[in-house]
Amino acid sequence: MTQDTPLDRRAARSRDLLLDALPGLMAERGFERLTTQNIIDRAGVGRATFYAHFDNKEELLAASVDRLRAWLEAMRRPAAGHPLAFMPPFFDHLDSHRAIYRTTFERESEVTVERLIRSMLRELVRTELVAQRGGRRDDAAIELATQFVVSTFWSVTVWWLGGGVLRTPAEINAIFLRLAQPGLELALATPA
């Protein structure tokens, strides 16, 4: 059993400061317009501290998305009848971080965030679909269903956050499931 040293706790705290600084800055500036110096200033750490943890701002964003993924996996709600149990907590997250995502979705230049979120979603959806099929990996059907669900999710989310639609996360999740479930069932029923 290892015990945390003061240095370990300080390093973890510095990393957390950097990760915690990112959302507010993204809501204000978007990701692409952010500089490493903006992040360092907001976190209140030195340049050497930033580079001790991350090579660049993209790596910081990837760590932030990994943190989100871990949270979604922990918050997964048991849901009979569909494999997308992480979606209700994700819609709640989107709603509570609306400023960040609106900034991201409204600017065509914000490609890094979209790429990482879509990648995270593909991994989460693929994992759940494989588990739903009892671990059986029908790669073509799983990949088609994964792409379909992620594309449907993205379209619904952009519509919800970008269009001023006043719906609760639960209502949006229900709309998403009504759209995605038939296509998901069809894609998984498709022979390889």
JSON list of C-alpha atoms in Angstrom, two decimals:
[
{"chain": "A", "resi": 1, "resn": "MET", "atom": "CA", "xyz": [0.00, 0.00, 0.00]},
{"chain": "A", "resi": 2, "resn": "THR", "atom": "CA", "xyz": [1.42, 3.33, -1.02]},
{"chain": "A", "resi": 3, "resn": "GLN", "atom": "CA", "xyz": [0.87, 6.50, 0.87]},
{"chain": "A", "resi": 4, "resn": "ASP", "atom": "CA", "xyz": [0.44, 9.88, -0.77]},
{"chain": "A", "resi": 5, "resn": "THR", "atom": "CA", "xyz": [3.33, 12.19, -0.16]},
{"chain": "A", "resi": 6, "resn": "PRO", "atom": "CA", "xyz": [2.88, 15.96, 0.10]},
{"chain": "A", "resi": 7, "resn": "LEU", "atom": "CA", "xyz": [4.49, 16.22, -3.37]},
{"chain": "A", "resi": 8, "resn": "ASP", "atom": "CA", "xyz": [1.91, 13.78, -4.83]},
{"chain": "A", "resi": 9, "resn": "ARG", "atom": "CA", "xyz": [-0.95, 15.74, -3.33]},
{"chain": "A", "resi": 10, "resn": "ARG", "atom": "CA", "xyz": [0.51, 19.02, -4.57]},
{"chain": "A", "resi": 11, "resn": "ALA", "atom": "CA", "xyz": [0.96, 17.62, -8.09]},
{"chain": "A", "resi": 12, "resn": "ALA", "atom": "CA", "xyz": [-2.62, 16.31, -8.07]},
{"chain": "A", "resi": 13, "resn": "ARG", "atom": "CA", "xyz": [-3.88, 19.67, -6.83]},
{"chain": "A", "resi": 14, "resn": "SER", "atom": "CA", "xyz": [-1.97, 21.50, -9.59]},
{"chain": "A", "resi": 15, "resn": "ARG", "atom": "CA", "xyz": [-3.38, 19.15, -12.22]},
{"chain": "A", "resi": 16, "resn": "ASP", "atom": "CA", "xyz": [-6.89, 19.69, -10.84]},
{"chain": "A", "resi": 17, "resn": "LEU", "atom": "CA", "xyz": [-6.40, 23.48, -10.90]},
{"chain": "A", "resi": 18, "resn": "LEU", "atom": "CA", "xyz": [-5.52, 23.27, -14.59]},
{"chain": "A", "resi": 19, "resn": "LEU", "atom": "CA", "xyz": [-8.45, 20.99, -15.38]},
{"chain": "A", "resi": 20, "resn": "ASP", "atom": "CA", "xyz": [-10.83, 23.18, -13.37]},
{"chain": "A", "resi": 21, "resn": "ALA", "atom": "CA", "xyz": [-9.67, 26.35, -15.15]},
{"chain": "A", "resi": 22, "resn": "LEU", "atom": "CA", "xyz": [-10.54, 24.99, -18.58]},
{"chain": "A", "resi": 23, "resn": "PRO", "atom": "CA", "xyz": [-14.38, 25.02, -18.54]},
{"chain": "A", "resi": 24, "resn": "GLY", "atom": "CA", "xyz": [-14.75, 28.69, -17.59]},
{"chain": "A", "resi": 25, "resn": "LEU", "atom": "CA", "xyz": [-12.24, 29.76, -20.19]},
{"chain": "A", "resi": 26, "resn": "MET", "atom": "CA", "xyz": [-13.93, 27.65, -22.85]},
{"chain": "A", "resi": 27, "resn": "ALA", "atom": "CA", "xyz": [-17.28, 29.26, -22.04]},
{"chain": "A", "resi": 28, "resn": "GLU", "atom": "CA", "xyz": [-15.70, 32.70, -22.44]},
{"chain": "A", "resi": 29, "resn": "ARG", "atom": "CA", "xyz": [-13.38, 32.20, -25.39]},
{"chain": "A", "resi": 30, "resn": "GLY", "atom": "CA", "xyz": [-14.05, 28.81, -26.94]},
{"chain": "A", "resi": 31, "resn": "PHE", "atom": "CA", "xyz": [-11.25, 26.27, -27.06]},
{"chain": "A", "resi": 32, "resn": "GLU", "atom": "CA", "xyz": [-9.49, 27.19, -30.27]},
{"chain": "A", "resi": 33, "resn": "ARG", "atom": "CA", "xyz": [-8.93, 30.82, -29.20]},
{"chain": "A", "resi": 34, "resn": "LEU", "atom": "CA", "xyz": [-7.53, 29.82, -25.81]},
{"chain": "A", "resi": 35, "resn": "THR", "atom": "CA", "xyz": [-3.83, 30.06, -25.17]},
{"chain": "A", "resi": 36, "resn": "THR", "atom": "CA", "xyz": [-1.74, 28.12, -22.73]},
{"chain": "A", "resi": 37, "resn": "GLN", "atom": "CA", "xyz": [-1.04, 31.41, -20.99]},
{"chain": "A", "resi": 38, "resn": "ASN", "atom": "CA", "xyz": [-4.79, 31.99, -20.48]},
{"chain": "A", "resi": 39, "resn": "ILE", "atom": "CA", "xyz": [-5.01, 28.60, -18.77]},
{"chain": "A", "resi": 40, "resn": "ILE", "atom": "CA", "xyz": [-1.92, 29.19, -16.63]},
{"chain": "A", "resi": 41, "resn": "ASP", "atom": "CA", "xyz": [-3.21, 32.59, -15.53]},
{"chain": "A", "resi": 42, "resn": "ARG", "atom": "CA", "xyz": [-6.68, 31.27, -14.66]},
{"chain": "A", "resi": 43, "resn": "ALA", "atom": "CA", "xyz": [-5.30, 28.26, -12.78]},
{"chain": "A", "resi": 44, "resn": "GLY", "atom": "CA", "xyz": [-2.76, 30.37, -10.91]},
{"chain": "A", "resi": 45, "resn": "VAL", "atom": "CA", "xyz": [0.14, 28.06, -11.66]},
{"chain": "A", "resi": 46, "resn": "GLY", "atom": "CA", "xyz": [3.47, 28.53, -13.36]},
{"chain": "A", "resi": 47, "resn": "ARG", "atom": "CA", "xyz": [4.35, 27.62, -16.92]},
{"chain": "A", "resi": 48, "resn": "ALA", "atom": "CA", "xyz": [6.64, 24.81, -15.72]},
{"chain": "A", "resi": 49, "resn": "THR", "atom": "CA", "xyz": [3.76, 23.37, -13.70]},
{"chain": "A", "resi": 50, "resn": "PHE", "atom": "CA", "xyz": [1.52, 23.34, -16.77]},
{"chain": "A", "resi": 51, "resn": "TYR", "atom": "CA", "xyz": [4.16, 21.55, -18.85]},
{"chain": "A", "resi": 52, "resn": "ALA", "atom": "CA", "xyz": [4.89, 19.09, -16.04]},
{"chain": "A", "resi": 53, "resn": "HIS", "atom": "CA", "xyz": [1.34, 17.81, -16.52]},
{"chain": "A", "resi": 54, "resn": "PHE", "atom": "CA", "xyz": [0.44, 18.50, -20.16]},
{"chain": "A", "resi": 55, "resn": "ASP", "atom": "CA", "xyz": [2.37, 18.96, -23.40]},
{"chain": "A", "resi": 56, "resn": "ASN", "atom": "CA", "xyz": [-0.22, 21.41, -24.78]},
{"chain": "A", "resi": 57, "resn": "LYS", "atom": "CA", "xyz": [-3.77, 22.63, -24.39]},
{"chain": "A", "resi": 58, "resn": "GLU", "atom": "CA", "xyz": [-5.10, 19.78, -26.56]},
{"chain": "A", "resi": 59, "resn": "GLU", "atom": "CA", "xyz": [-3.70, 17.28, -24.07]},
{"chain": "A", "resi": 60, "resn": "LEU", "atom": "CA", "xyz": [-5.39, 19.22, -21.24]},
{"chain": "A", "resi": 61, "resn": "LEU", "atom": "CA", "xyz": [-8.69, 19.08, -23.14]},
{"chain": "A", "resi": 62, "resn": "ALA", "atom": "CA", "xyz": [-8.27, 15.34, -23.71]},
{"chain": "A", "resi": 63, "resn": "ALA", "atom": "CA", "xyz": [-7.70, 14.88, -19.95]},
{"chain": "A", "resi": 64, "resn": "SER", "atom": "CA", "xyz": [-10.85, 16.91, -19.29]},
{"chain": "A", "resi": 65, "resn": "VAL", "atom": "CA", "xyz": [-12.86, 14.70, -21.66]},
{"chain": "A", "resi": 66, "resn": "ASP", "atom": "CA", "xyz": [-11.38, 11.61, -19.96]},
{"chain": "A", "resi": 67, "resn": "ARG", "atom": "CA", "xyz": [-12.55, 13.03, -16.64]},
{"chain": "A", "resi": 68, "resn": "LEU", "atom": "CA", "xyz": [-16.03, 13.52, -18.14]},
{"chain": "A", "resi": 69, "resn": "ARG", "atom": "CA", "xyz": [-16.04, 9.97, -19.46]},
{"chain": "A", "resi": 70, "resn": "ALA", "atom": "CA", "xyz": [-15.11, 8.55, -16.05]},
{"chain": "A", "resi": 71, "resn": "TRP", "atom": "CA", "xyz": [-17.92, 10.57, -14.47]},
{"chain": "A", "resi": 72, "resn": "LEU", "atom": "CA", "xyz": [-20.42, 9.36, -17.08]},
{"chain": "A", "resi": 73, "resn": "GLU", "atom": "CA", "xyz": [-19.42, 5.76, -16.49]},
{"chain": "A", "resi": 74, "resn": "ALA", "atom": "CA", "xyz": [-19.85, 6.24, -12.74]},
{"chain": "A", "resi": 75, "resn": "MET", "atom": "CA", "xyz": [-23.22, 7.98, -13.19]},
{"chain": "A", "resi": 76, "resn": "ARG", "atom": "CA", "xyz": [-24.62, 5.41, -15.60]},
{"chain": "A", "resi": 77, "resn": "ARG", "atom": "CA", "xyz": [-28.22, 4.83, -14.61]},
{"chain": "A", "resi": 78, "resn": "PRO", "atom": "CA", "xyz": [-29.60, 1.33, -14.90]},
{"chain": "A", "resi": 79, "resn": "ALA", "atom": "CA", "xyz": [-32.12, 1.44, -17.71]},
{"chain": "A", "resi": 80, "resn": "ALA", "atom": "CA", "xyz": [-34.10, -1.54, -18.81]},
{"chain": "A", "resi": 81, "resn": "GLY", "atom": "CA", "xyz": [-34.69, -1.79, -22.51]},
{"chain": "A", "resi": 82, "resn": "HIS", "atom": "CA", "xyz": [-31.88, 0.35, -23.90]},
{"chain": "A", "resi": 83, "resn": "PRO", "atom": "CA", "xyz": [-28.09, 0.30, -23.71]},
{"chain": "A", "resi": 84, "resn": "LEU", "atom": "CA", "xyz": [-27.52, 4.04, -23.57]},
{"chain": "A", "resi": 85, "resn": "ALA", "atom": "CA", "xyz": [-27.75, 4.47, -19.81]},
{"chain": "A", "resi": 86, "resn": "PHE", "atom": "CA", "xyz": [-25.02, 7.12, -19.74]},
{"chain": "A", "resi": 87, "resn": "MET", "atom": "CA", "xyz": [-27.10, 9.52, -21.85]},
{"chain": "A", "resi": 88, "resn": "PRO", "atom": "CA", "xyz": [-29.41, 10.95, -19.12]},
{"chain": "A", "resi": 89, "resn": "PRO", "atom": "CA", "xyz": [-26.42, 12.05, -17.01]},
{"chain": "A", "resi": 90, "resn": "PHE", "atom": "CA", "xyz": [-24.73, 13.40, -20.15]},
{"chain": "A", "resi": 91, "resn": "PHE", "atom": "CA", "xyz": [-27.77, 15.53, -21.06]},
{"chain": "A", "resi": 92, "resn": "ASP", "atom": "CA", "xyz": [-27.78, 16.81, -17.45]},
{"chain": "A", "resi": 93, "resn": "HIS", "atom": "CA", "xyz": [-24.10, 17.67, -17.84]},
{"chain": "A", "resi": 94, "resn": "LEU", "atom": "CA", "xyz": [-24.72, 19.48, -21.13]},
{"chain": "A", "resi": 95, "resn": "ASP", "atom": "CA", "xyz": [-27.51, 21.48, -19.55]},
{"chain": "A", "resi": 96, "resn": "SER", "atom": "CA", "xyz": [-25.41, 22.51, -16.55]},
{"chain": "A", "resi": 97, "resn": "HIS", "atom": "CA", "xyz": [-22.49, 23.48, -18.83]},
{"chain": "A", "resi": 98, "resn": "ARG", "atom": "CA", "xyz": [-24.64, 25.06, -21.53]},
{"chain": "A", "resi": 99, "resn": "ALA", "atom": "CA", "xyz": [-22.36, 28.10, -22.00]},
{"chain": "A", "resi": 100, "resn": "ILE", "atom": "CA", "xyz": [-19.37, 25.94, -22.90]},
{"chain": "A", "resi": 101, "resn": "TYR", "atom": "CA", "xyz": [-21.23, 23.78, -25.35]},
{"chain": "A", "resi": 102, "resn": "ARG", "atom": "CA", "xyz": [-23.13, 26.63, -26.98]},
{"chain": "A", "resi": 103, "resn": "THR", "atom": "CA", "xyz": [-19.82, 28.38, -27.60]},
{"chain": "A", "resi": 104, "resn": "THR", "atom": "CA", "xyz": [-18.43, 25.13, -29.00]},
{"chain": "A", "resi": 105, "resn": "PHE", "atom": "CA", "xyz": [-21.39, 24.27, -31.20]},
{"chain": "A", "resi": 106, "resn": "GLU", "atom": "CA", "xyz": [-21.97, 27.77, -32.55]},
{"chain": "A", "resi": 107, "resn": "ARG", "atom": "CA", "xyz": [-18.45, 28.24, -33.89]},
{"chain": "A", "resi": 108, "resn": "GLU", "atom": "CA", "xyz": [-17.39, 26.16, -36.84]},
{"chain": "A", "resi": 109, "resn": "SER", "atom": "CA", "xyz": [-13.77, 26.65, -35.79]},
{"chain": "A", "resi": 110, "resn": "GLU", "atom": "CA", "xyz": [-14.27, 24.64, -32.58]},
{"chain": "A", "resi": 111, "resn": "VAL", "atom": "CA", "xyz": [-13.35, 21.32, -34.19]},
{"chain": "A", "resi": 112, "resn": "THR", "atom": "CA", "xyz": [-11.07, 19.97, -31.43]},
{"chain": "A", "resi": 113, "resn": "VAL", "atom": "CA", "xyz": [-13.82, 19.81, -28.82]},
{"chain": "A", "resi": 114, "resn": "GLU", "atom": "CA", "xyz": [-16.26, 18.19, -31.24]},
{"chain": "A", "resi": 115, "resn": "ARG", "atom": "CA", "xyz": [-13.68, 15.60, -32.30]},
{"chain": "A", "resi": 116, "resn": "LEU", "atom": "CA", "xyz": [-12.87, 14.60, -28.71]},
{"chain": "A", "resi": 117, "resn": "ILE", "atom": "CA", "xyz": [-16.51, 14.50, -27.54]},
{"chain": "A", "resi": 118, "resn": "ARG", "atom": "CA", "xyz": [-17.54, 12.41, -30.56]},
{"chain": "A", "resi": 119, "resn": "SER", "atom": "CA", "xyz": [-14.63, 10.05, -29.93]},
{"chain": "A", "resi": 120, "resn": "MET", "atom": "CA", "xyz": [-15.62, 9.67, -26.27]},
{"chain": "A", "resi": 121, "resn": "LEU", "atom": "CA", "xyz": [-19.22, 9.01, -27.27]},
{"chain": "A", "resi": 122, "resn": "ARG", "atom": "CA", "xyz": [-18.19, 6.39, -29.84]},
{"chain": "A", "resi": 123, "resn": "GLU", "atom": "CA", "xyz": [-16.21, 4.55, -27.18]},
{"chain": "A", "resi": 124, "resn": "LEU", "atom": "CA", "xyz": [-19.05, 4.69, -24.63]},
{"chain": "A", "resi": 125, "resn": "VAL", "atom": "CA", "xyz": [-21.71, 3.63, -27.12]},
{"chain": "A", "resi": 126, "resn": "ARG", "atom": "CA", "xyz": [-19.57, 0.84, -28.59]},
{"chain": "A", "resi": 127, "resn": "THR", "atom": "CA", "xyz": [-18.80, -0.52, -25.10]},
{"chain": "A", "resi": 128, "resn": "GLU", "atom": "CA", "xyz": [-22.47, -0.55, -24.15]},
{"chain": "A", "resi": 129, "resn": "LEU", "atom": "CA", "xyz": [-23.57, -2.16, -27.42]},
{"chain": "A", "resi": 130, "resn": "VAL", "atom": "CA", "xyz": [-20.99, -4.93, -27.11]},
{"chain": "A", "resi": 131, "resn": "ALA", "atom": "CA", "xyz": [-22.14, -5.54, -23.52]},
{"chain": "A", "resi": 132, "resn": "GLN", "atom": "CA", "xyz": [-25.79, -5.60, -24.65]},
{"chain": "A", "resi": 133, "resn": "ARG", "atom": "CA", "xyz": [-24.93, -8.28, -27.19]},
{"chain": "A", "resi": 134, "resn": "GLY", "atom": "CA", "xyz": [-23.38, -10.45, -24.49]},
{"chain": "A", "resi": 135, "resn": "GLY", "atom": "CA", "xyz": [-19.83, -9.56, -25.45]},
{"chain": "A", "resi": 136, "resn": "ARG", "atom": "CA", "xyz": [-20.40, -10.72, -29.02]},
{"chain": "A", "resi": 137, "resn": "ARG", "atom": "CA", "xyz": [-18.55, -8.45, -31.40]},
{"chain": "A", "resi": 138, "resn": "ASP", "atom": "CA", "xyz": [-20.38, -8.16, -34.69]},
{"chain": "A", "resi": 139, "resn": "ASP", "atom": "CA", "xyz": [-18.02, -5.41, -35.81]},
{"chain": "A", "resi": 140, "resn": "ALA", "atom": "CA", "xyz": [-19.95, -4.14, -38.82]},
{"chain": "A", "resi": 141, "resn": "ALA", "atom": "CA", "xyz": [-23.31, -3.96, -37.03]},
{"chain": "A", "resi": 142, "resn": "ILE", "atom": "CA", "xyz": [-21.78, -2.53, -33.85]},
{"chain": "A", "resi": 143, "resn": "GLU", "atom": "CA", "xyz": [-19.82, 0.09, -35.80]},
{"chain": "A", "resi": 144, "resn": "LEU", "atom": "CA", "xyz": [-22.85, 1.10, -37.88]},
{"chain": "A", "resi": 145, "resn": "ALA", "atom": "CA", "xyz": [-25.05, 1.35, -34.77]},
{"chain": "A", "resi": 146, "resn": "THR", "atom": "CA", "xyz": [-22.36, 3.33, -32.94]},
{"chain": "A", "resi": 147, "resn": "GLN", "atom": "CA", "xyz": [-21.98, 5.84, -35.76]},
{"chain": "A", "resi": 148, "resn": "PHE", "atom": "CA", "xyz": [-25.74, 6.20, -36.07]},
{"chain": "A", "resi": 149, "resn": "VAL", "atom": "CA", "xyz": [-26.26, 6.83, -32.35]},
{"chain": "A", "resi": 150, "resn": "VAL", "atom": "CA", "xyz": [-23.41, 9.36, -32.10]},
{"chain": "A", "resi": 151, "resn": "SER", "atom": "CA", "xyz": [-24.61, 11.25, -35.19]},
{"chain": "A", "resi": 152, "resn": "THR", "atom": "CA", "xyz": [-28.18, 11.30, -33.88]},
{"chain": "A", "resi": 153, "resn": "PHE", "atom": "CA", "xyz": [-26.99, 12.45, -30.47]},
{"chain": "A", "resi": 154, "resn": "TRP", "atom": "CA", "xyz": [-24.91, 15.23, -32.02]},
{"chain": "A", "resi": 155, "resn": "SER", "atom": "CA", "xyz": [-27.79, 16.46, -34.17]},
{"chain": "A", "resi": 156, "resn": "VAL", "atom": "CA", "xyz": [-30.23, 16.50, -31.24]},
{"chain": "A", "resi": 157, "resn": "THR", "atom": "CA", "xyz": [-27.71, 18.26, -28.98]},
{"chain": "A", "resi": 158, "resn": "VAL", "atom": "CA", "xyz": [-26.84, 20.96, -31.51]},
{"chain": "A", "resi": 159, "resn": "TRP", "atom": "CA", "xyz": [-30.55, 21.56, -32.09]},
{"chain": "A", "resi": 160, "resn": "TRP", "atom": "CA", "xyz": [-31.26, 21.72, -28.34]},
{"chain": "A", "resi": 161, "resn": "LEU", "atom": "CA", "xyz": [-28.35, 23.90, -27.25]},
{"chain": "A", "resi": 162, "resn": "GLY", "atom": "CA", "xyz": [-28.06, 26.05, -30.34]},
{"chain": "A", "resi": 163, "resn": "GLY", "atom": "CA", "xyz": [-31.66, 26.76, -31.09]},
{"chain": "A", "resi": 164, "resn": "GLY", "atom": "CA", "xyz": [-32.88, 28.18, -27.82]},
{"chain": "A", "resi": 165, "resn": "VAL", "atom": "CA", "xyz": [-35.20, 25.22, -27.35]},
{"chain": "A", "resi": 166, "resn": "LEU", "atom": "CA", "xyz": [-36.48, 25.22, -23.79]},
{"chain": "A", "resi": 167, "resn": "ARG", "atom": "CA", "xyz": [-36.64, 21.54, -22.94]},
{"chain": "A", "resi": 168, "resn": "THR", "atom": "CA", "xyz": [-35.34, 19.74, -19.89]},
{"chain": "A", "resi": 169, "resn": "PRO", "atom": "CA", "xyz": [-32.51, 17.23, -20.17]},
{"chain": "A", "resi": 170, "resn": "ALA", "atom": "CA", "xyz": [-35.02, 14.42, -19.51]},
{"chain": "A", "resi": 171, "resn": "GLU", "atom": "CA", "xyz": [-37.24, 15.64, -22.37]},
{"chain": "A", "resi": 172, "resn": "ILE", "atom": "CA", "xyz": [-34.26, 15.86, -24.72]},
{"chain": "A", "resi": 173, "resn": "ASN", "atom": "CA", "xyz": [-33.11, 12.38, -23.71]},
{"chain": "A", "resi": 174, "resn": "ALA", "atom": "CA", "xyz": [-36.63, 11.06, -24.48]},
{"chain": "A", "resi": 175, "resn": "ILE", "atom": "CA", "xyz": [-36.59, 12.76, -27.90]},
{"chain": "A", "resi": 176, "resn": "PHE", "atom": "CA", "xyz": [-33.11, 11.37, -28.60]},
{"chain": "A", "resi": 177, "resn": "LEU", "atom": "CA", "xyz": [-34.19, 7.84, -27.65]},
{"chain": "A", "resi": 178, "resn": "ARG", "atom": "CA", "xyz": [-37.33, 8.04, -29.81]},
{"chain": "A", "resi": 179, "resn": "LEU", "atom": "CA", "xyz": [-35.14, 8.99, -32.76]},
{"chain": "A", "resi": 180, "resn": "ALA", "atom": "CA", "xyz": [-32.23, 6.64, -32.06]},
{"chain": "A", "resi": 181, "resn": "GLN", "atom": "CA", "xyz": [-33.90, 3.45, -30.83]},
{"chain": "A", "resi": 182, "resn": "PRO", "atom": "CA", "xyz": [-35.50, 2.31, -34.14]},
{"chain": "A", "resi": 183, "resn": "GLY", "atom": "CA", "xyz": [-32.27, 2.93, -36.07]},
{"chain": "A", "resi": 184, "resn": "LEU", "atom": "CA", "xyz": [-30.24, 1.24, -33.35]},
{"chain": "A", "resi": 185, "resn": "GLU", "atom": "CA", "xyz": [-32.46, -1.83, -33.44]},
{"chain": "A", "resi": 186, "resn": "LEU", "atom": "CA", "xyz": [-32.29, -1.96, -37.24]},
{"chain": "A", "resi": 187, "resn": "ALA", "atom": "CA", "xyz": [-28.51, -1.55, -37.33]},
{"chain": "A", "resi": 188, "resn": "LEU", "atom": "CA", "xyz": [-27.98, -4.29, -34.75]},
{"chain": "A", "resi": 189, "resn": "ALA", "atom": "CA", "xyz": [-30.36, -6.61, -36.60]},
{"chain": "A", "resi": 190, "resn": "THR", "atom": "CA", "xyz": [-28.43, -6.08, -39.86]},
{"chain": "A", "resi": 191, "resn": "PRO", "atom": "CA", "xyz": [-26.39, -9.17, -40.77]},
{"chain": "A", "resi": 192, "resn": "ALA", "atom": "CA", "xyz": [-22.65, -8.65, -40.98]}
]
